[in-house]
Amino acid sequence: MSFVILRAMNDRQEQWQAAERLALTLAEGGLQRMAARTLAVFLFTDQDSVTAGEIAERLDASAGAVSGAVKSLLSVGLIERLPAPGSRREHYRLRDDAWARLFTSQNTAFQAMLQAARTGVETTAEHDPAHRRLTQMRDFYEFMLDEIPAMLDRWRRHRQPDRRM
Amino acid sequence: MSFVILRAMNDRQEQWQAAERLALTLAEGGLQRMAARTLAVFLFTDQDSVTAGEIAERLDASAGAVSGAVKSLLSVGLIERLPAPGSRREHYRLRDDAWARLFTSQNTAFQAMLQAARTGVETTAEHDPAHRRLTQMRDFYEFMLDEIPAMLDRWRRHRQPDRRM
DNA sequence: ACGACACTTCAGAAATTTCTGAAACTTCGG
DNA sequence: CCGAAGTTTCAGAAATTTCTGAAGTGTCGT
C-alpha cells in the first residue's frame, strides 16, 4: 500500500533529473552554468514564486552565486521580480513569455554577425572569393532577422488564438 | 598617388577587424574560441581553400590548436576536406550550405530541451504550477522544431528560386 | 625504403570562467 | 533608531576550458 508514495518518490527523482538535464543543455546553449541551474529551478518548482534563499538551498549553492544568476536572468528578461507582498524577501518567478524571449535574445548575436558580414562585403573586391562568401552570409542573416519575428508572431497566435476584436 | 595603396591597406585592416568581431560573436554563441577564429579565416581568406598550416600562420596559433578546431568544424559540417589535389597538405573550404547548417545544429539542443520538458510534464500533477510551465515549454519547443525546417526551406528557395522541373 | 613534410594527439601549462565566503548594504518590525 | 533577516558585492579560490610544445603517425616524392 505504499505504492503511491513510491511512485511519488520516483516522480521527484525524475523531475530532478529532468531539471538537471535541462540545465546542462541550457548551459551548452551559451547560458552560464549557475544561471541555467537557476532557470531550471524556476521551471520545476511547485511554488508560484521563489526567493533567492530558496534557490540557494535547492541548488546547494552560495547566496552570492545565486544573486549573480538571478541578476543575469532578470537582465535577459526570463524572470521577473514580483511586487513585494509585504515580506523582506524578494520573490521572483518565470515570465510568461520566457521562451519567446530566450529565443529572441539571439537577435543581438545575429545583428553582430550581419554587421561583420556587411563590413566584409564592403571591403572586399568583386572577384575575391571572400566577397561571394560574405555576400551569402549577409543574405542569410538578413533573411533570418526578417523571419524570426514572424515566427514568434505565429507562436503567440498559436498559443492564444483569436484575441483580435 | 599612393591613395590606392593606402585604401587597400585600410580595407585589409577593416577586414581583419571584421573577422575578429565575427569570431568573438561566434564564440559567444557557443562555438569554441579557436573554432570561431578558424571559421573567420575560412570566410575572409582570398583563396578558394586553405590548409591547416595557413590557418595556423594567419592566426599565429599552434598546429595543435588548429588541428582541433578544424576537426570540430568538420564534425559540425561547416567546412569540408577537398579531394586532395596531389599535394601532401590537406585543403579545406567553407561548405556552401554552412549557414543553414550552423543554424540547424541548434536542433539537437532543442530536442534535448523538449525531452526535458516532456519528462517534467509527465511526472507532475495537474494542479502543480510546474505542470503549467512545463507544458508551455513543451509546446514552444514542439512548435519551434516544426517551424525551423520550414524556415530553412524558404531560405533555400530564396537563394536559388525555381529549380523545380 | 627513406627522408621530409604536414598533420594529429596528448600531457601539462596558461588563461578564463565560475563559485565561495565574508563583509557591506537594505529594508522591515519593533 | 536599532537589530535581524535577506540580499548584494567582491576578492580570491577552485574548477574548467583552451592552448602550446613535443612526440607520434601517415604519406608523398625520390
Short mmCIF file of C-alpha atoms (C1' of nucleotides) in Angstrom, two decimals:
data_model
loop_
_atom_site.label_atom_id
_atom_site.label_comp_id
_atom_site.label_asym_id
_atom_site.label_seq_id
_atom_site.Cartn_x
_atom_site.Cartn_y
_atom_site.Cartn_z
CA MET A 1 0.00 0.00 0.00
CA SER A 2 2.96 2.31 -0.23
CA PHE A 3 2.82 2.24 -3.99
CA VAL A 4 1.59 5.78 -4.14
CA ILE A 5 4.44 7.03 -2.02
CA LEU A 6 6.98 5.12 -4.05
CA ARG A 7 5.52 6.49 -7.23
CA ALA A 8 5.78 9.99 -5.83
CA MET A 9 9.43 9.45 -4.96
CA ASN A 10 10.14 8.20 -8.42
CA ASP A 11 8.48 11.24 -9.90
CA ARG A 12 10.53 13.57 -7.72
CA GLN A 13 13.69 11.86 -8.80
CA GLU A 14 12.74 12.02 -12.44
CA GLN A 15 11.82 15.66 -12.10
CA TRP A 16 15.15 16.42 -10.55
CA GLN A 17 16.98 14.59 -13.29
CA ALA A 18 14.98 16.32 -15.98
CA ALA A 19 15.81 19.66 -14.38
CA GLU A 20 19.50 18.77 -14.31
CA ARG A 21 19.47 17.71 -17.94
CA LEU A 22 17.71 20.88 -18.88
CA ALA A 23 20.27 22.98 -17.03
CA LEU A 24 23.13 21.24 -18.81
CA THR A 25 21.50 21.79 -22.19
CA LEU A 26 20.86 25.44 -21.46
CA ALA A 27 24.47 25.80 -20.39
CA GLU A 28 25.69 24.30 -23.66
CA GLY A 29 23.49 26.78 -25.42
CA GLY A 30 25.54 29.61 -24.02
CA LEU A 31 23.85 30.37 -20.69
CA GLN A 32 26.13 30.48 -17.66
CA ARG A 33 26.06 27.33 -15.60
CA MET A 34 24.54 28.81 -12.48
CA ALA A 35 22.00 30.84 -14.46
CA ALA A 36 20.97 27.66 -16.23
CA ARG A 37 20.51 25.73 -13.00
CA THR A 38 18.55 28.62 -11.53
CA LEU A 39 16.27 28.74 -14.54
CA ALA A 40 15.63 25.05 -14.08
CA VAL A 41 14.51 25.73 -10.51
CA PHE A 42 12.06 28.36 -11.72
CA LEU A 43 10.60 25.84 -14.12
CA PHE A 44 10.33 22.85 -11.85
CA THR A 45 9.41 24.41 -8.53
CA ASP A 46 5.92 23.62 -7.24
CA GLN A 47 5.55 27.14 -5.88
CA ASP A 48 4.26 30.17 -7.73
CA SER A 49 7.38 32.16 -6.95
CA VAL A 50 10.70 31.59 -5.22
CA THR A 51 13.22 33.64 -3.25
CA ALA A 52 16.97 33.75 -3.75
CA GLY A 53 17.39 31.87 -0.50
CA GLU A 54 15.16 29.04 -1.65
CA ILE A 55 17.10 28.72 -4.87
CA ALA A 56 20.38 28.62 -2.98
CA GLU A 57 19.05 25.86 -0.74
CA ARG A 58 17.65 23.82 -3.59
CA LEU A 59 20.87 24.05 -5.59
CA ASP A 60 23.15 23.86 -2.56
CA ALA A 61 24.99 26.94 -3.82
CA SER A 62 26.17 30.10 -2.14
CA ALA A 63 23.94 33.14 -1.86
CA GLY A 64 26.47 35.06 -3.93
CA ALA A 65 26.32 32.69 -6.85
CA VAL A 66 22.53 32.75 -6.83
CA SER A 67 22.46 36.51 -6.67
CA GLY A 68 24.58 36.74 -9.81
CA ALA A 69 22.50 34.16 -11.63
CA VAL A 70 19.21 35.88 -10.75
CA LYS A 71 20.58 39.19 -11.89
CA SER A 72 21.56 37.80 -15.26
CA LEU A 73 18.19 36.07 -15.75
CA LEU A 74 16.48 39.34 -14.91
CA SER A 75 18.59 41.24 -17.40
CA VAL A 76 17.64 38.86 -20.21
CA GLY A 77 14.01 39.16 -19.17
CA LEU A 78 13.45 35.48 -18.43
CA ILE A 79 12.26 36.06 -14.87
CA GLU A 80 10.62 38.97 -13.08
CA ARG A 81 10.68 40.38 -9.59
CA LEU A 82 7.25 40.26 -8.01
CA PRO A 83 5.73 43.33 -6.42
CA ALA A 84 6.78 42.69 -2.81
CA PRO A 85 3.96 41.06 -0.85
CA GLY A 86 4.99 42.79 2.35
CA SER A 87 7.90 40.49 3.02
CA ARG A 88 11.51 41.36 3.35
CA ARG A 89 12.44 38.72 0.83
CA GLU A 90 12.35 39.34 -2.89
CA HIS A 91 10.16 36.96 -4.81
CA TYR A 92 10.85 36.04 -8.41
CA ARG A 93 9.07 33.96 -11.00
CA LEU A 94 9.42 32.84 -14.57
CA ARG A 95 7.97 35.33 -17.02
CA ASP A 96 5.05 34.20 -19.06
CA ASP A 97 6.82 34.87 -22.35
CA ALA A 98 10.15 33.46 -21.21
CA TRP A 99 10.62 31.08 -24.12
CA ALA A 100 9.98 33.59 -26.81
CA ARG A 101 12.42 35.89 -25.07
CA LEU A 102 15.10 33.26 -24.77
CA PHE A 103 14.83 32.78 -28.48
CA THR A 104 14.70 36.46 -29.25
CA SER A 105 17.91 37.12 -27.37
CA GLN A 106 19.66 35.51 -30.32
CA ASN A 107 18.80 38.55 -32.36
CA THR A 108 21.59 40.54 -30.80
CA ALA A 109 24.11 37.94 -31.86
CA PHE A 110 22.57 37.83 -35.33
CA GLN A 111 22.84 41.58 -35.69
CA ALA A 112 26.53 41.39 -34.84
CA MET A 113 27.08 38.66 -37.42
CA LEU A 114 25.24 40.66 -40.04
CA GLN A 115 27.34 43.71 -39.33
CA ALA A 116 30.56 41.74 -39.61
CA ALA A 117 29.38 40.31 -42.93
CA ARG A 118 28.44 43.71 -44.29
CA THR A 119 31.81 45.16 -43.40
CA GLY A 120 33.44 42.21 -45.12
CA VAL A 121 31.36 42.62 -48.25
CA GLU A 122 32.13 46.32 -48.47
CA THR A 123 35.88 45.99 -48.06
CA THR A 124 36.29 43.15 -50.48
CA ALA A 125 36.69 43.14 -54.26
CA GLU A 126 34.19 41.59 -56.68
CA HIS A 127 36.48 38.84 -57.88
CA ASP A 128 37.69 37.90 -54.41
CA PRO A 129 36.20 34.57 -53.29
CA ALA A 130 35.70 36.13 -49.88
CA HIS A 131 33.29 38.57 -51.46
CA ARG A 132 31.00 35.80 -52.59
CA ARG A 133 31.13 34.00 -49.25
CA LEU A 134 30.49 37.14 -47.25
CA THR A 135 27.62 38.15 -49.51
CA GLN A 136 25.98 34.82 -48.93
CA MET A 137 26.49 35.16 -45.20
CA ARG A 138 24.97 38.62 -45.26
CA ASP A 139 21.96 37.42 -47.21
CA PHE A 140 21.40 34.56 -44.80
CA TYR A 141 21.37 36.73 -41.73
CA GLU A 142 19.21 39.35 -43.38
CA PHE A 143 16.75 36.61 -44.20
CA MET A 144 16.82 35.21 -40.69
CA LEU A 145 16.45 38.52 -38.95
CA ASP A 146 13.39 39.00 -41.06
CA GLU A 147 11.90 35.57 -40.41
CA ILE A 148 12.33 35.29 -36.67
CA PRO A 149 9.83 37.97 -35.65
CA ALA A 150 7.27 36.43 -37.98
CA MET A 151 7.86 33.06 -36.42
CA LEU A 152 7.38 34.40 -32.90
CA ASP A 153 4.17 36.06 -34.02
CA ARG A 154 2.92 32.72 -35.26
CA TRP A 155 3.85 31.22 -31.89
CA ARG A 156 1.89 33.83 -29.98
CA ARG A 157 -1.15 33.31 -32.19
CA HIS A 158 -0.76 29.57 -31.88
CA ARG A 159 -0.84 29.97 -28.10
CA GLN A 160 -3.86 32.16 -27.76
CA PRO A 161 -5.89 32.05 -30.95
CA ASP A 162 -8.20 34.88 -31.88
CA ARG A 163 -7.75 37.68 -29.44
CA ARG A 164 -8.47 40.33 -32.05
CA MET A 165 -11.61 42.47 -31.73
CA MET B 1 49.45 58.89 -55.94
CA SER B 2 49.62 56.26 -53.26
CA PHE B 3 45.96 56.68 -52.48
CA VAL B 4 45.10 53.34 -53.93
CA ILE B 5 47.66 51.56 -51.82
CA LEU B 6 46.51 53.35 -48.70
CA ARG B 7 42.91 52.44 -49.47
CA ALA B 8 43.90 48.84 -49.87
CA MET B 9 45.67 48.86 -46.54
CA ASN B 10 42.61 50.32 -44.86
CA ASP B 11 40.45 47.63 -46.34
CA ARG B 12 42.76 44.91 -45.12
CA GLN B 13 42.66 46.34 -41.65
CA GLU B 14 38.89 46.57 -41.68
CA GLN B 15 38.60 43.05 -42.98
CA TRP B 16 40.78 41.78 -40.19
CA GLN B 17 38.77 43.64 -37.61
CA ALA B 18 35.50 42.37 -39.05
CA ALA B 19 36.88 38.84 -38.92
CA GLU B 20 37.90 39.29 -35.30
CA ARG B 21 34.50 40.65 -34.35
CA LEU B 22 32.82 37.79 -36.10
CA ALA B 23 34.97 35.27 -34.26
CA LEU B 24 34.08 36.82 -30.92
CA THR B 25 30.38 36.73 -31.74
CA LEU B 26 30.55 33.14 -32.84
CA ALA B 27 32.38 32.29 -29.64
CA GLU B 28 29.66 33.91 -27.54
CA GLY B 29 27.18 31.85 -29.48
CA GLY B 30 28.72 28.70 -28.08
CA LEU B 31 31.45 27.87 -30.59
CA GLN B 32 34.89 27.23 -29.13
CA ARG B 33 37.21 30.19 -29.39
CA MET B 34 39.70 28.64 -31.76
CA ALA B 35 36.99 27.10 -33.91
CA ALA B 36 35.38 30.51 -34.21
CA ARG B 37 38.62 32.19 -35.25
CA THR B 38 39.26 29.43 -37.74
CA LEU B 39 35.81 29.81 -39.24
CA ALA B 40 36.52 33.50 -39.65
CA VAL B 41 39.63 32.65 -41.63
CA PHE B 42 37.60 30.43 -43.94
CA LEU B 43 35.23 33.29 -44.56
CA PHE B 44 37.69 36.07 -45.11
CA THR B 45 40.50 34.35 -46.94
CA ASP B 46 41.03 35.41 -50.55
CA GLN B 47 41.86 31.86 -51.55
CA ASP B 48 39.45 29.16 -52.60
CA SER B 49 40.72 26.78 -49.96
CA VAL B 50 43.23 26.80 -47.14
CA THR B 51 45.47 24.32 -45.37
CA ALA B 52 45.83 23.83 -41.64
CA GLY B 53 49.31 25.36 -41.85
CA GLU B 54 47.99 28.51 -43.45
CA ILE B 55 45.37 28.90 -40.76
CA ALA B 56 47.97 28.47 -38.04
CA GLU B 57 50.12 31.14 -39.65
CA ARG B 58 47.28 33.56 -40.12
CA LEU B 59 46.07 33.16 -36.52
CA ASP B 60 49.54 32.80 -35.03
CA ALA B 61 48.42 29.69 -33.21
CA SER B 62 49.94 26.28 -32.73
CA ALA B 63 49.37 23.50 -35.23
CA GLY B 64 47.72 21.50 -32.47
CA ALA B 65 45.12 24.12 -31.72
CA VAL B 66 44.28 24.46 -35.40
CA SER B 67 44.00 20.72 -35.82
CA GLY B 68 41.41 20.55 -33.07
CA ALA B 69 39.46 23.49 -34.42
CA VAL B 70 39.37 22.08 -37.94
CA LYS B 71 38.21 18.74 -36.63
CA SER B 72 35.32 20.31 -34.77
CA LEU B 73 34.28 22.44 -37.74
CA LEU B 74 34.34 19.32 -39.89
CA SER B 75 32.20 17.43 -37.42
CA VAL B 76 29.53 20.13 -37.45
CA GLY B 77 29.66 20.14 -41.23
CA LEU B 78 30.65 23.78 -41.63
CA ILE B 79 33.75 23.02 -43.69
CA GLU B 80 34.78 20.18 -45.95
CA ARG B 81 38.02 18.46 -46.86
CA LEU B 82 38.78 18.83 -50.53
CA PRO B 83 39.62 15.80 -52.65
CA ALA B 84 43.40 16.00 -52.43
CA PRO B 85 44.89 17.75 -55.46
CA GLY B 86 48.00 15.59 -55.34
CA SER B 87 49.59 17.53 -52.53
CA ARG B 88 50.63 16.30 -49.15
CA ARG B 89 48.71 19.03 -47.44
CA GLU B 90 45.01 18.75 -46.75
CA HIS B 91 42.89 21.52 -48.20
CA TYR B 92 39.68 22.67 -46.59
CA ARG B 93 36.98 25.12 -47.51
CA LEU B 94 33.73 26.51 -46.21
CA ARG B 95 30.76 24.40 -47.23
CA ASP B 96 28.24 26.02 -49.46
CA ASP B 97 25.38 25.44 -47.01
CA ALA B 98 27.43 26.35 -43.95
CA TRP B 99 24.98 28.91 -42.58
CA ALA B 100 21.95 26.72 -42.77
CA ARG B 101 23.95 24.00 -41.04
CA LEU B 102 25.12 26.29 -38.28
CA PHE B 103 21.51 27.11 -37.62
CA THR B 104 20.35 23.54 -37.89
CA SER B 105 22.82 22.37 -35.28
CA GLN B 106 20.55 24.03 -32.74
CA ASN B 107 18.03 21.28 -33.34
CA THR B 108 19.95 18.87 -31.18
CA ALA B 109 19.77 21.28 -28.27
CA PHE B 110 16.09 21.86 -28.95
CA GLN B 111 15.38 18.14 -28.89
CA ALA B 112 17.06 17.87 -25.51
CA MET B 113 15.00 20.75 -24.15
CA LEU B 114 11.83 19.19 -25.48
CA GLN B 115 12.65 15.87 -23.87
CA ALA B 116 13.33 17.51 -20.51
CA ALA B 117 10.03 19.37 -20.75
CA ARG B 118 8.10 16.21 -21.61
CA THR B 119 9.58 14.34 -18.68
CA GLY B 120 8.62 17.23 -16.45
CA VAL B 121 5.05 17.32 -17.73
CA GLU B 122 4.61 13.59 -17.26
CA THR B 123 5.93 13.48 -13.72
CA THR B 124 4.00 16.47 -12.49
CA ALA B 125 0.44 16.76 -11.18
CA GLU B 126 -2.32 18.79 -12.88
CA HIS B 127 -2.61 21.37 -10.12
CA ASP B 128 1.14 21.87 -9.74
CA PRO B 129 2.26 25.23 -11.17
CA ALA B 130 5.26 23.43 -12.62
CA HIS B 131 2.88 21.41 -14.77
CA ARG B 132 1.57 24.52 -16.47
CA ARG B 133 5.04 25.98 -17.01
CA LEU B 134 6.46 22.75 -18.37
CA THR B 135 3.50 22.28 -20.67
CA GLN B 136 4.06 25.69 -22.13
CA MET B 137 7.75 24.97 -22.54
CA ARG B 138 6.96 21.69 -24.30
CA ASP B 139 4.51 23.38 -26.64
CA PHE B 140 7.02 26.06 -27.51
CA TYR B 141 9.75 23.64 -28.47
CA GLU B 142 7.36 21.43 -30.38
CA PHE B 143 6.31 24.47 -32.33
CA MET B 144 9.87 25.55 -32.99
CA LEU B 145 11.11 22.16 -34.06
CA ASP B 146 8.31 22.19 -36.55
CA GLU B 147 8.98 25.70 -37.87
CA ILE B 148 12.74 25.59 -38.30
CA PRO B 149 12.87 23.13 -41.20
CA ALA B 150 10.19 25.15 -42.99
CA MET B 151 12.23 28.28 -42.48
CA LEU B 152 15.36 26.70 -43.88
CA ASP B 153 13.37 25.53 -46.89
CA ARG B 154 12.26 29.08 -47.50
CA TRP B 155 15.89 30.16 -47.27
CA ARG B 156 17.00 27.63 -49.86
CA ARG B 157 14.23 28.67 -52.22
CA HIS B 158 15.03 32.31 -51.57
CA ARG B 159 18.62 31.60 -52.59
CA GLN B 160 18.03 29.76 -55.80
CA PRO B 161 14.49 30.41 -56.95
CA ASP B 162 12.78 27.97 -59.28
CA ARG B 163 14.92 24.95 -59.67
CA ARG B 164 11.93 22.66 -59.95
CA MET B 165 11.22 20.88 -63.28
"C1'" DA C 1 62.85 2.03 -48.36
"C1'" DC C 2 63.96 6.58 -46.65
"C1'" DG C 3 63.65 11.29 -45.56
"C1'" DA C 4 60.95 15.29 -45.35
"C1'" DC C 5 56.87 17.46 -44.57
"C1'" DA C 6 52.27 18.03 -42.86
"C1'" DC C 7 49.02 16.87 -39.67
"C1'" DT C 8 47.36 14.65 -35.15
"C1'" DT C 9 47.47 13.53 -30.42
"C1'" DC C 10 48.08 14.43 -25.75
"C1'" DA C 11 50.10 15.81 -21.25
"C1'" DG C 12 50.57 19.58 -18.81
"C1'" DA C 13 50.75 24.95 -18.71
"C1'" DA C 14 48.17 29.07 -19.12
"C1'" DA C 15 44.08 31.63 -19.24
"C1'" DT C 16 39.48 32.16 -18.27
"C1'" DT C 17 35.24 31.30 -16.11
"C1'" DT C 18 32.68 30.33 -12.10
"C1'" DC C 19 31.93 29.86 -7.23
"C1'" DT C 20 32.53 30.70 -2.30
"C1'" DG C 21 32.81 33.18 1.93
"C1'" DA C 22 32.74 37.21 4.30
"C1'" DA C 23 31.75 41.92 4.72
"C1'" DA C 24 28.68 45.68 3.36
"C1'" DC C 25 24.30 47.20 2.41
"C1'" DT C 26 18.94 47.46 2.63
"C1'" DT C 27 14.69 47.01 4.48
"C1'" DC C 28 11.33 45.80 7.78
"C1'" DG C 29 9.46 45.26 12.52
"C1'" DG C 30 9.60 46.89 16.89
"C1'" DC D 1 16.71 54.39 15.73
"C1'" DC D 2 18.22 49.52 16.43
"C1'" DG D 3 18.56 44.68 15.38
"C1'" DA D 4 17.58 40.87 12.48
"C1'" DA D 5 16.81 38.80 8.10
"C1'" DG D 6 17.76 38.87 3.36
"C1'" DT D 7 20.41 40.23 -0.45
"C1'" DT D 8 24.41 42.11 -2.98
"C1'" DT D 9 29.20 42.80 -3.79
"C1'" DC D 10 33.77 41.42 -4.42
"C1'" DA D 11 38.46 39.45 -3.67
"C1'" DG D 12 40.47 35.43 -4.08
"C1'" DA D 13 39.98 30.08 -4.52
"C1'" DA D 14 38.55 26.38 -7.31
"C1'" DA D 15 37.21 24.37 -11.47
"C1'" DT D 16 37.07 24.31 -16.19
"C1'" DT D 17 38.34 25.44 -20.72
"C1'" DT D 18 41.76 26.27 -24.05
"C1'" DC D 19 46.34 26.33 -25.88
"C1'" DT D 20 51.14 25.03 -26.56
"C1'" DG D 21 55.01 22.12 -27.42
"C1'" DA D 22 56.79 17.90 -28.36
"C1'" DA D 23 56.43 13.32 -29.73
"C1'" DG D 24 53.94 10.27 -32.85
"C1'" DT D 25 51.68 8.93 -37.29
"C1'" DG D 26 50.97 8.84 -42.07
"C1'" DT D 27 52.06 9.97 -46.78
"C1'" DC D 28 54.43 11.56 -50.77
"C1'" DG D 29 58.49 12.03 -53.70
"C1'" DT D 30 62.73 10.10 -54.73
#
